[in-house]
Coordinates of C-alpha atoms and ligand atoms in Angstrom, one line a residue:
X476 CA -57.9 38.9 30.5
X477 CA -61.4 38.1 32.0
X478 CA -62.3 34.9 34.0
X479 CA -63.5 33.0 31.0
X480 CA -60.5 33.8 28.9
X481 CA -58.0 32.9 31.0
X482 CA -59.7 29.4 31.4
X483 CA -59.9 29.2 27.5
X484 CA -55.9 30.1 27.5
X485 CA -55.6 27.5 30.3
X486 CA -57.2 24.6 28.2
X487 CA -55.4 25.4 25.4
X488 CA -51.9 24.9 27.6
X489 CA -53.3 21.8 29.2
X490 CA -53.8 20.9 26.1
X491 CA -50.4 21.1 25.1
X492 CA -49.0 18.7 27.5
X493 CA -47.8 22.1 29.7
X494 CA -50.2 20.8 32.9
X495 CA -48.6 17.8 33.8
X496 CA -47.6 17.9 37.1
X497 CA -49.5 21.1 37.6
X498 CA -53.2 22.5 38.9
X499 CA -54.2 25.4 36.9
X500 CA -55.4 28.5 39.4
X501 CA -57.3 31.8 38.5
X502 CA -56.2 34.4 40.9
X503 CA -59.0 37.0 42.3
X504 CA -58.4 39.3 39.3
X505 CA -59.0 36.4 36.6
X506 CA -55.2 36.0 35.6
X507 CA -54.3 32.9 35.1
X508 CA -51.8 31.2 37.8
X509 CA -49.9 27.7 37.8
X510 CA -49.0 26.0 40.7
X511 CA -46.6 22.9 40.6
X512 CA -48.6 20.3 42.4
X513 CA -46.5 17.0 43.4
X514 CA -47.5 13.8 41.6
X515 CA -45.0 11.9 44.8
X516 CA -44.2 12.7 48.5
X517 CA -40.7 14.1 48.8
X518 CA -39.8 11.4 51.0
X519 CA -37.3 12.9 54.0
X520 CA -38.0 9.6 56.5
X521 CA -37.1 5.7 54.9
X522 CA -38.8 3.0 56.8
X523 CA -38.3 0.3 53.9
X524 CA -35.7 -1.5 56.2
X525 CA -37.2 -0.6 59.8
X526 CA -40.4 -1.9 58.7
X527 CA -38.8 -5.7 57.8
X528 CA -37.0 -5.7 61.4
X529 CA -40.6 -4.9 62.9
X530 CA -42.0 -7.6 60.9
X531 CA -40.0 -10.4 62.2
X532 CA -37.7 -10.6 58.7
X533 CA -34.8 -12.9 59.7
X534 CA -31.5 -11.0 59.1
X535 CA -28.2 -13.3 58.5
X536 CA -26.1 -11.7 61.3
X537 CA -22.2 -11.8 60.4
X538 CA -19.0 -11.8 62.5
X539 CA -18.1 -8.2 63.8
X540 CA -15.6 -6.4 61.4
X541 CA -14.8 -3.3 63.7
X542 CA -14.6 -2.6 66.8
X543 CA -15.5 0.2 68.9
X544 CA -15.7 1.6 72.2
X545 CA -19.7 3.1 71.4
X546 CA -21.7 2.8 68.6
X547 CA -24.8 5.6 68.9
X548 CA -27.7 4.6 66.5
X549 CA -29.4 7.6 65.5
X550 CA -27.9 10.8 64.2
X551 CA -30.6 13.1 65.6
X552 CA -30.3 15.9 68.1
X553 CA -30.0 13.5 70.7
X554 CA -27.9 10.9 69.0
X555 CA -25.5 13.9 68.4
X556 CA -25.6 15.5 71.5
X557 CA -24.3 11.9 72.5
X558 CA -21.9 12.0 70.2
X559 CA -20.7 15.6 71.6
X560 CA -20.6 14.5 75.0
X561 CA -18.5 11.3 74.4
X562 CA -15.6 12.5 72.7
X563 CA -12.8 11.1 74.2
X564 CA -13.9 7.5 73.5
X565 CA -13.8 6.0 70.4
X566 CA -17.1 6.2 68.9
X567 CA -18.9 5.6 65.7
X568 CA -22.4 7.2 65.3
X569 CA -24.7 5.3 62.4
X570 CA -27.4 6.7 61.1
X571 CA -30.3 5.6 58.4
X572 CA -30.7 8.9 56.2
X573 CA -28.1 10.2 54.2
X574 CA -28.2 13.6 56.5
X575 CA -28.2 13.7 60.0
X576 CA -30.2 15.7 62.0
X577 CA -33.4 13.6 62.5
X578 CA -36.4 15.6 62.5
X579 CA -34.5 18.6 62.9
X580 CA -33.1 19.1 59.8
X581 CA -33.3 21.9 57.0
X582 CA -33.0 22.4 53.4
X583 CA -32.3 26.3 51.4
X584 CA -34.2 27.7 48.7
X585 CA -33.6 30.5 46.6
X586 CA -31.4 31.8 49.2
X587 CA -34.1 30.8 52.3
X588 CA -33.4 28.0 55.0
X589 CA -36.6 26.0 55.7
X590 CA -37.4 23.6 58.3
X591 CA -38.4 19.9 57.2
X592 CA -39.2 19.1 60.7
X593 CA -38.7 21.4 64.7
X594 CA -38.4 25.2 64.3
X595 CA -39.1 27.1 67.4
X596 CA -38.3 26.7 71.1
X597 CA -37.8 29.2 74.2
X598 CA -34.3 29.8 73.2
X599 CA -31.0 29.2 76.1
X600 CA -32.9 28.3 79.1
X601 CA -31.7 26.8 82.3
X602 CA -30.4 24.0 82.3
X603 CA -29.2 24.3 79.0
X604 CA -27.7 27.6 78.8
X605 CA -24.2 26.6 79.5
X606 CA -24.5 23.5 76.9
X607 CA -25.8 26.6 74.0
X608 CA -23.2 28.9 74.8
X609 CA -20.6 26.0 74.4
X610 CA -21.5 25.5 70.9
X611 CA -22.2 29.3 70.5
X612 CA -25.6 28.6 68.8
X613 CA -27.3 31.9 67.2
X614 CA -31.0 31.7 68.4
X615 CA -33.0 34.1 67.7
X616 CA -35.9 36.0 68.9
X617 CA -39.0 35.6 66.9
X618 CA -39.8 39.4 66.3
X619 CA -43.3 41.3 65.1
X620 CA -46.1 39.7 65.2
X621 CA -45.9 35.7 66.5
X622 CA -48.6 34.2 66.2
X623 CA -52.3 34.7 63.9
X624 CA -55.4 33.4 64.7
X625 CA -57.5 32.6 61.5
X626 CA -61.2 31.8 63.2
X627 CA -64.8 32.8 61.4
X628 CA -63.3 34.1 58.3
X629 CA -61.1 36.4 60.4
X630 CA -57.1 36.7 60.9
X631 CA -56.8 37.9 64.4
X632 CA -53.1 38.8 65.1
X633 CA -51.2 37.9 68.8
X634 CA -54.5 36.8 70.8
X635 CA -52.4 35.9 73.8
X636 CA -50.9 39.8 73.4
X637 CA -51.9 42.1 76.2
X638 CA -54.8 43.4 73.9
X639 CA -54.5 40.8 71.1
X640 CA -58.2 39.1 72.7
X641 CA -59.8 42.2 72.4
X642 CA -60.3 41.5 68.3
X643 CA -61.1 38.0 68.6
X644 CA -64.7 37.9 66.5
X645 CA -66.0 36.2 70.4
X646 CA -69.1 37.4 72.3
X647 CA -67.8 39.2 75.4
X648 CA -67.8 36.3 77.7
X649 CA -65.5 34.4 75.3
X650 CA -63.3 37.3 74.7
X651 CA -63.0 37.3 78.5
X652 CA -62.0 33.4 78.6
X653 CA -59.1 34.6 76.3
X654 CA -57.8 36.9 78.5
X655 CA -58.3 34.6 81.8
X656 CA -56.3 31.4 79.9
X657 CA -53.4 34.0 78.9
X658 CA -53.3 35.2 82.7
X659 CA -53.6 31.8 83.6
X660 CA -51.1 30.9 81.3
X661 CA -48.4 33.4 82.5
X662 CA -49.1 32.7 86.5
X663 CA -47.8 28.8 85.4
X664 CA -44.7 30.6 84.6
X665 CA -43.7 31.5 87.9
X666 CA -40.6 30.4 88.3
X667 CA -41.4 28.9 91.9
X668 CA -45.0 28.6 92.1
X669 CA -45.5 27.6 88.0
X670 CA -44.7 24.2 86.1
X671 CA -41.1 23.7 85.3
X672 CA -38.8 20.7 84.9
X673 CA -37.9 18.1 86.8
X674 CA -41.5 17.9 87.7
X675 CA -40.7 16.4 90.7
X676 CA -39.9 19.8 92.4
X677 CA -43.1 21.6 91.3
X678 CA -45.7 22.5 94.4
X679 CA -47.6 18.8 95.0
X680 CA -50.7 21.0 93.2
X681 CA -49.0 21.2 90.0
X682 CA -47.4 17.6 90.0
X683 CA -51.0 16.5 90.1
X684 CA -51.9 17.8 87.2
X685 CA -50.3 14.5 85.5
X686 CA -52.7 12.6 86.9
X687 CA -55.7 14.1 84.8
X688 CA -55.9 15.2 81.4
X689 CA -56.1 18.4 79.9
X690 CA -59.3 18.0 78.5
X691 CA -60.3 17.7 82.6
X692 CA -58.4 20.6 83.1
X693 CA -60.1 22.9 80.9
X694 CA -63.6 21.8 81.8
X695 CA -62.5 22.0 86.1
X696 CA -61.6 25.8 84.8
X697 CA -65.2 26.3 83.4
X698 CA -63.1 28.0 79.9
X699 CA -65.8 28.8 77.4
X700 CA -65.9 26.3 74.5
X701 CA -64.0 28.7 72.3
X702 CA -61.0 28.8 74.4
X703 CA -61.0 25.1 74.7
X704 CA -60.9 24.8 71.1
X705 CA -58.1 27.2 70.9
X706 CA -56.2 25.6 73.3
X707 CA -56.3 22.1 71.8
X708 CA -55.6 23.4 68.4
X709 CA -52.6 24.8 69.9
X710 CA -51.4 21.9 72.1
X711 CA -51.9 19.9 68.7
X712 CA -49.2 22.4 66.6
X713 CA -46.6 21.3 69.9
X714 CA -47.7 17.4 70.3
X715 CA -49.3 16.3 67.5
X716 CA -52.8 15.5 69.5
X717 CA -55.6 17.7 70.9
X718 CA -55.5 17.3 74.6
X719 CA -58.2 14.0 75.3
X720 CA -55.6 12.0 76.4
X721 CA -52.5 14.5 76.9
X722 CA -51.5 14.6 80.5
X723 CA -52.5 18.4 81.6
X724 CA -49.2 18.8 83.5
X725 CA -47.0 18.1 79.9
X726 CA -50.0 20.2 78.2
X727 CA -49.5 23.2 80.2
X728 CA -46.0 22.9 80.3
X729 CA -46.0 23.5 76.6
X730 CA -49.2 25.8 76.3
X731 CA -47.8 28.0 79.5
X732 CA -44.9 28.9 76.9
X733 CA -47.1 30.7 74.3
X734 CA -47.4 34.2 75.4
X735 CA -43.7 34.1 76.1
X736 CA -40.8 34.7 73.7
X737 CA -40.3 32.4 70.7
X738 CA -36.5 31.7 69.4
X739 CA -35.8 30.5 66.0
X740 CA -32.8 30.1 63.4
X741 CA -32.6 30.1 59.7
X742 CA -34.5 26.8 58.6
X743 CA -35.5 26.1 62.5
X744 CA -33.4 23.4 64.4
X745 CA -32.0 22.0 61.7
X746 CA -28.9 24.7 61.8
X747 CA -28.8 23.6 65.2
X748 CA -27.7 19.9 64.2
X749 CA -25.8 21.2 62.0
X750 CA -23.7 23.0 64.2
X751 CA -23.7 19.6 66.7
X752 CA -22.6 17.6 63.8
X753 CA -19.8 20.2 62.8
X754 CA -18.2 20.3 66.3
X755 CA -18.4 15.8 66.8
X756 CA -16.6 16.2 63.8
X757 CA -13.8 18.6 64.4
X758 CA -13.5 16.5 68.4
X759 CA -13.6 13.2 66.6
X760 CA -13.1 12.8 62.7
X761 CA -14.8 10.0 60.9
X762 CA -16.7 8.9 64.3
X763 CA -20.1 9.5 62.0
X764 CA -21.7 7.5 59.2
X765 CA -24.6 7.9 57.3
X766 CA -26.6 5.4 55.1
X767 CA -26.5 2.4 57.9
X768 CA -29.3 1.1 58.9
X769 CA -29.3 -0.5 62.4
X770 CA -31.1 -4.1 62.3
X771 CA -30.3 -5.7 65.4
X772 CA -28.5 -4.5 68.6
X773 CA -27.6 -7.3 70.9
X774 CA -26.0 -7.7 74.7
X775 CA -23.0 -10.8 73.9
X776 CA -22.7 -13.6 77.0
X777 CA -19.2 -11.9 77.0
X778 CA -20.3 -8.2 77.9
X779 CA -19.9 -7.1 74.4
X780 CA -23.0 -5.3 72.4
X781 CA -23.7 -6.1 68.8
X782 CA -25.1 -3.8 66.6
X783 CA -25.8 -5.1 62.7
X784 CA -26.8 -2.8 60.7
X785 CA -27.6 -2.7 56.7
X786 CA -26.3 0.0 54.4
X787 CA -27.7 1.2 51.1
X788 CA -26.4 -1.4 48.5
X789 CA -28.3 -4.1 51.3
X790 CA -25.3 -5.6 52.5
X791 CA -24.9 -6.1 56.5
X792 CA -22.1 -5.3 58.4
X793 CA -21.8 -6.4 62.5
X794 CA -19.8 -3.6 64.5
X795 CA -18.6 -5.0 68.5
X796 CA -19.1 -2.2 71.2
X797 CA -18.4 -2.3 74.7
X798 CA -21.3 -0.3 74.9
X799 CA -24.7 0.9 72.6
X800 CA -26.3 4.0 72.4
X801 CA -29.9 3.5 70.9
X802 CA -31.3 7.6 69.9
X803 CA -34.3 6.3 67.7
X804 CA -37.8 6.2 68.6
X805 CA -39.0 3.2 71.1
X806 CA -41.3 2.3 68.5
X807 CA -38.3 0.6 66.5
X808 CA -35.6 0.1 69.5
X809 CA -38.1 -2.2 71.2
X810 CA -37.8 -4.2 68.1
X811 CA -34.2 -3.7 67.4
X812 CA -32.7 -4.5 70.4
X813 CA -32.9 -8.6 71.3
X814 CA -35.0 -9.3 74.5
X815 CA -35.8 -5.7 75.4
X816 CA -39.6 -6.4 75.3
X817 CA -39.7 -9.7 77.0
X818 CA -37.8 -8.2 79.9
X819 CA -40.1 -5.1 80.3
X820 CA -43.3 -6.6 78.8
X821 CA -46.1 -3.4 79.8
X822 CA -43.2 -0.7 78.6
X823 CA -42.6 -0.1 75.3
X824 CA -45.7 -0.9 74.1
X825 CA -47.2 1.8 75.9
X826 CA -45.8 4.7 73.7
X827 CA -48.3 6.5 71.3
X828 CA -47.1 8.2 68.0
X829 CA -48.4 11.0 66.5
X830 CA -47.7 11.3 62.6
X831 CA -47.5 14.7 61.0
X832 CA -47.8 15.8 57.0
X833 CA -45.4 18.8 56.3
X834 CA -45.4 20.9 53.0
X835 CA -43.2 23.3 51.5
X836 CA -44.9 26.1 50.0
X837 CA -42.7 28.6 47.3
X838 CA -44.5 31.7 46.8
X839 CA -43.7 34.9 44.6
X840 CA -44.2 37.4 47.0
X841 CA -44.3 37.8 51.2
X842 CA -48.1 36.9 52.3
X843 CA -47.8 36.2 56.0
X844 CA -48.9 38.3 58.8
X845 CA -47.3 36.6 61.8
X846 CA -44.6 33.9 62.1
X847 CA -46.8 31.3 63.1
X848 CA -50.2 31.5 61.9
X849 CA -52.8 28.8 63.2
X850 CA -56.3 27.8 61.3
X851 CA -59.5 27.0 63.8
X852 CA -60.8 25.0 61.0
X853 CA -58.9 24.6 57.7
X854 CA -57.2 21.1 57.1
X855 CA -53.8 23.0 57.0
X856 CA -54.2 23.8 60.7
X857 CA -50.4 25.8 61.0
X858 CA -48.5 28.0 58.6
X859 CA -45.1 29.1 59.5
X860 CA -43.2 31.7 57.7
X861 CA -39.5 30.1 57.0
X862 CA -38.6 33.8 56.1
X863 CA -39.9 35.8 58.7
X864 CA -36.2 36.2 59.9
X865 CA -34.7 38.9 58.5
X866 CA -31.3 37.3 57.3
X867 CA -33.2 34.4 55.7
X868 CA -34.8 36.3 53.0
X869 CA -34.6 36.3 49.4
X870 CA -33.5 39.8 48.1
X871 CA -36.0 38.9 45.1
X872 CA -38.7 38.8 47.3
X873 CA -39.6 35.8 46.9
X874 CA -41.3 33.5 49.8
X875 CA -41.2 30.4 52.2
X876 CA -44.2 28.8 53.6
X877 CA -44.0 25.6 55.7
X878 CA -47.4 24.5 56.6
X879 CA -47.8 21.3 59.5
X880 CA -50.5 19.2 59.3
X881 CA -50.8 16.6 62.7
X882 CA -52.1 13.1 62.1
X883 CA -52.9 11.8 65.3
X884 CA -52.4 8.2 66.2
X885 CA -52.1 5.1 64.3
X886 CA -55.6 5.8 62.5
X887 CA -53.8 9.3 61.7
X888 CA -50.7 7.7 60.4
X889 CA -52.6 4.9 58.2
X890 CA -55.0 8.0 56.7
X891 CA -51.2 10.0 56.0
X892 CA -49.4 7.0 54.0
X893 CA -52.2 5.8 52.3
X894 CA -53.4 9.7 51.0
X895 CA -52.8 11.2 47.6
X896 CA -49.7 13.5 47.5
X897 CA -51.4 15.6 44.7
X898 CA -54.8 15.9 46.3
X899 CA -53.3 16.8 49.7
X900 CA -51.0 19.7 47.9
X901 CA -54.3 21.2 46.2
X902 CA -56.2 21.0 49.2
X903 CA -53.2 22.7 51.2
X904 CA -53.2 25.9 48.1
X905 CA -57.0 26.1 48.4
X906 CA -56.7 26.6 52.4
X907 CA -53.5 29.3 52.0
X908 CA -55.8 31.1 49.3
X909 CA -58.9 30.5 51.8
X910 CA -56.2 31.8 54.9
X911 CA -53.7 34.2 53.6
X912 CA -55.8 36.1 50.9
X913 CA -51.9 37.3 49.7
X914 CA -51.4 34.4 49.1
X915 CA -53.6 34.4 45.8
X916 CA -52.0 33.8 42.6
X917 CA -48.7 34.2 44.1
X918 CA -48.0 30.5 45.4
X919 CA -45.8 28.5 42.8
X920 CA -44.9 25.1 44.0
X921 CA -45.5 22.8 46.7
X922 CA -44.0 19.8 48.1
X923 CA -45.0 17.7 50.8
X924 CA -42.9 15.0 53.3
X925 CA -44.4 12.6 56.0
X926 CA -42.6 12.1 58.9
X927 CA -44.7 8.7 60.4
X928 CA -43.4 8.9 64.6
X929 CA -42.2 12.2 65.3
X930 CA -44.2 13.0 68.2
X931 CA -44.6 10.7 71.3
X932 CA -48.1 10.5 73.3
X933 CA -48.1 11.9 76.9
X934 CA -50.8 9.6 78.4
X935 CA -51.2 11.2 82.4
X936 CA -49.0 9.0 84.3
X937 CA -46.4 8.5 82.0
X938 CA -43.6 8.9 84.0
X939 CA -43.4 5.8 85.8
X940 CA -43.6 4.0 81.9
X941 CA -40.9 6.5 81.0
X942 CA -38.3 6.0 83.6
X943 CA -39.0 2.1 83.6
X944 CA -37.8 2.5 79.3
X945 CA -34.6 4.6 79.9
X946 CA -32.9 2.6 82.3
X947 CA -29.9 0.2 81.2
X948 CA -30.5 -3.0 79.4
X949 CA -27.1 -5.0 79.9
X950 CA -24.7 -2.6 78.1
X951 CA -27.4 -0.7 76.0
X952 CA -28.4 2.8 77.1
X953 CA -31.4 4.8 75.7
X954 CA -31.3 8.7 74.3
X955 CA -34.2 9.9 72.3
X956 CA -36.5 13.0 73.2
X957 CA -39.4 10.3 73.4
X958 CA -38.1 9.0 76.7
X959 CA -38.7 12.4 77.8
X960 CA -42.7 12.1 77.2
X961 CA -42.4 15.3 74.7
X962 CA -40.2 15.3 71.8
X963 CA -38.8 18.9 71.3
X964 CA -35.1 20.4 71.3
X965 CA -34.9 20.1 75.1
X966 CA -35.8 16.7 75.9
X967 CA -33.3 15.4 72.6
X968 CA -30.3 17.2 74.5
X969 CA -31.5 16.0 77.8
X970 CA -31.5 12.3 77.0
X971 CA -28.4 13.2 74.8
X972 CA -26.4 14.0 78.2
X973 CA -28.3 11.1 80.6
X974 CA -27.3 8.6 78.0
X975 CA -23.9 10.0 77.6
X976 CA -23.8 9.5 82.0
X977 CA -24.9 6.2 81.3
X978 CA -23.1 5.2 78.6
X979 CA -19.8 6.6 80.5
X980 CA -21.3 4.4 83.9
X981 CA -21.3 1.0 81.7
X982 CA -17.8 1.9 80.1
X983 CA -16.0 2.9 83.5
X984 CA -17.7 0.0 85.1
X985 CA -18.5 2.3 88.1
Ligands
LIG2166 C1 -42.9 18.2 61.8 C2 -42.1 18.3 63.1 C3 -42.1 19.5 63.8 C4 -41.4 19.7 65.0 N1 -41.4 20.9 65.6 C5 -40.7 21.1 66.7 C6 -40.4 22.4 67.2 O1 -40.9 23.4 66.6 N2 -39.7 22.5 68.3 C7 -39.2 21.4 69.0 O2 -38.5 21.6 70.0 N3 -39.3 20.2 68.5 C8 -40.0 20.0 67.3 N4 -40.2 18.7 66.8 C9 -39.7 17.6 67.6 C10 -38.3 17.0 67.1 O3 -38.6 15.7 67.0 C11 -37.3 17.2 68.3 O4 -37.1 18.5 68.5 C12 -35.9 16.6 68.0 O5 -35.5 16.9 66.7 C13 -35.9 15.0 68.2 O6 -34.5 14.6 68.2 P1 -34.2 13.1 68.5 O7 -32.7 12.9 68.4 O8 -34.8 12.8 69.9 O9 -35.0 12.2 67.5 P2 -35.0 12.1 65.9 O10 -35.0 13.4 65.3 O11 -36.2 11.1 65.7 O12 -33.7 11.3 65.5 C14 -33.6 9.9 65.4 C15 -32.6 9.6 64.3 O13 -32.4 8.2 64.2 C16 -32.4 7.8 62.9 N5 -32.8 6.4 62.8 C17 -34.0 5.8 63.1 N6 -33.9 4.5 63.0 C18 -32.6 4.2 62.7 C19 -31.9 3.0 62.5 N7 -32.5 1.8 62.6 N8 -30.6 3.0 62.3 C20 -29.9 4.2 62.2 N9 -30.5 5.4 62.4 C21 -31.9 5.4 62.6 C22 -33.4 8.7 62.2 O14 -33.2 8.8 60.8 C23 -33.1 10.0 62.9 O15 -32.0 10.7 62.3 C24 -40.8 18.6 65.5 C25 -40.8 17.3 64.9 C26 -41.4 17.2 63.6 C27 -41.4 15.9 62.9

């Protein structure tokens, strides 16, 4: 079938009612191809309720009708690591969604785990090795080919590799800058002399670098504009944001990790909550509910905490706690929680969001040529291949893609929710066909999710905001990776276990 005819058979079948829902594609040999576009987001996130309690709605609050020892609000990784480390009170963890897991969770296709959200990290590492091991979690080591460059037209495999620069379509000098920035890059990981958390016992040298921004870093190092560009695109894959106003200590923290090894699991973190939300349950049956809302969390004149909360049918429901664990962003706990910001007026109000546009690509056939692959200028700047472990494949041969779209800011975030679902889904095939030439003909549906505050802003001098917004409010104690300054696997189990210190401090009474 030539071009033309294959657009004559395609009228004919739009026609016919058959394209609804659907954007008609000729592949590069003229065969006709359909691709099932969404007309709706796949929605993964509900803010329908969090939005009223950051508008002021006024809730009628009722008498408690249980009472606990902790209630955690928020069934993310930190929420659950929480959870984990608390077993031997009574607790009750609430959560919005009718999953748990946050922004690391995972859904299976055809036989393949893909992430919705967090995929990759640096696997065990110190000081979380011990906490891994205990809940025997199966990381695994990104193998092959990690990470494609897709810059002038070309795909440029591993660029941070020991050779990888060399075929970067660069003048000489440029080429050059690649190679510094990935020495430069490894010499940060020196386990005395590099960047490393707490970033209080890094040389006074590298502490500084959170007093400028990585934007001032890269122009002090005189990197060629083509490095710089790089460099951002990649900080914005990790953050969410470019680098203007990232703090070039929690920049390179992340950057310094590229050229080292990558750890996964089928369908990213999200078997990773899983496997925390499997173990609370066998230490402390029916301590977790979904589908309840959190409205209000409030410190009693009698040392009690209340936390309201609305499940799914809209009713309310007021739980007593001698203590609150709040794992959701600060953008809604300084809302939630009653006279939080009048106490710390200058805190919360400092923390940035960064939104981020997801989709879910099914494909007929295997098209990518790294794990990762990252665009220098397509909309869909990074395309990660859900399958490129080898025991999360489909013995069909079919294919996952999950392509990450960051939407900086609150401009970002109003351009995201207010965007077409079906335009953004054709725009994200013509890219893959534009990126992944394999890709052509053999893509089948898409399906997009918005996730509106995933990744906090890391302004430099941060820390001093950051400490001031984790520390006890009455008997409420704060989790959530945002308190960290980066949201990733690390910093959610980190504030999992302070708050779990702090929660166990308010209980004991020490
Ligand atoms: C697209 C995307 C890609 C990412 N990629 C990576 C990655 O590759 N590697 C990495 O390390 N990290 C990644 N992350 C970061 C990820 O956010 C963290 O790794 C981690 O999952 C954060 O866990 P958390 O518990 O701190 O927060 P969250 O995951 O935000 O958990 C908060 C929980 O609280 C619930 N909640 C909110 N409000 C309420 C309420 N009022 N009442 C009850 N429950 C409520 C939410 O539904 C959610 O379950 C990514 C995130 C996104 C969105």
């Amino acid at each position: 079938m030539n071009r033309r005819s294959a657009l004559k058979a395609l009228a004919v079948l739009g026609g016919l009612g058959l394209g609804v829902g659907a954007s008609f594609r000729v592949d590069a040999k003229g065969r006709p191809n359909l691709v099932s576009l969404p007309d709706a987001f796949d929605e993964v996130d509900h803010f329908g309720i969090t939005h009223q309690v950051r508008d002021g709605v006024a809730f009628r609050i009722p008498e408690p009708s249980l009472r606990k020892d902790i209630v955690i609000v928020g069934g993310g990784i930190s929420g659950l690591t929480a959870l984990y480390r608390l077993g031997e009170y009574d607790c009750l963890l609430v959560e919005k969604e009718d999953a748990f897991g946050g922004n690391s969770r995972r859904r299976q296709s055809r036989g393949i785990y893909y992430p919705l959200g967090a995929l990759v990290s640096q696997g065990p590492v110190f000081p979380f090795i011990d906490f891994f091991r205990e809940l025997d979690v199966p990381f695994e080591p990104v193998l092959g080919s990690r990470l494609a460059y897709h810059v002038r037209g070309r795909l440029v495999e591993d660029p941070l590799a020991e050779d990888g620069w060399r075929h970067l379509p660069f003048s000489r000098r440029e080429r050059e800058g690649f190679r510094r920035v990935r020495d430069d890059l490894a010499a940060l990981r020196h386990p005395i002399d590099g960047i490393f958390f707490p970033r209080a016992d890094n040389r006074a040298d590298v502490r500084r670098l959170d007093r400028i921004t990585l934007s001032r870093y890269i122009a002090d190092k005189g990197y060629p504009e083509a490095v710089s560009h790089f460099l951002k695109l990649m900080l914005s894959s990790r953050l969410g944001e470019t680098g203007e106003d990232v703090s070039a200590w929690i920049a390179l923290y992340l950057l310094s990790n590229l050229p080292a090894p990558a750890y996964t699991l089928p369908g990213g973190h999200g078997a990773i909550s899983e496997i925390l939300r499997e173990r609370c349950e066998a230490i402390r049956p029916n301590a977790l509910m979904t589908g309840f809302t959190a409205i209000r969390v409030e410190n009693r004149p009698d040392g009690k905490v209340w936390v309201t909360g609305c499940a799914d049918d809209g009713s309310l429901q007021t739980i007593e706690a001698r203590c609150a664990v709040m794992a959701v962003p600060k953008v809604f706990t300084k809302h939630a929680v009653v006279g939080l910001r009048e106490e710390r007026p200058e805190v919360y109000d400092r923390f940035r969001y960064n939104a981020y546009l997801v989709a879910q690509v099914e494909l007929s056939r295997r098209v990518a040529p790294a794990f990762e692959t990252a665009s220098a200028s397509r909309f869909s700047r990074f395309i990660v291949a859900a399958d490129w472990l080898l025991g999360n494949r489909d013995p069909q041969g079919s294919s996952h893609l999950t392509v990450y779209v960051p939407y900086p800011g609150s401009a970002g975030r109003i351009e995201l929710f207010g965007g077409s679902a079906r335009q953004l889904a054709a725009r994200i095939v013509a890219d893959l066909n534009a990126i992944l030439p394999r890709s052509r003909g053999a893509i089948e549906t898409v399906r997009l999710h918005r996730w509106g505050h995933p990744m906090v802003g890391c302004t430099p001098g941060m820390d001093d905001v950051l400490n001031a917004a984790k520390q006890p409010f009455g008997n409420i104690v704060f989790a959530h990776s945002d308190s960290f300054g980066i949201t990733g696997l690390y910093s959610a189990v980190w504030t999992g276990m302070e708050a779990s210190s702090d929660a166990r401090i308010v209980l004991e009474d020490i």
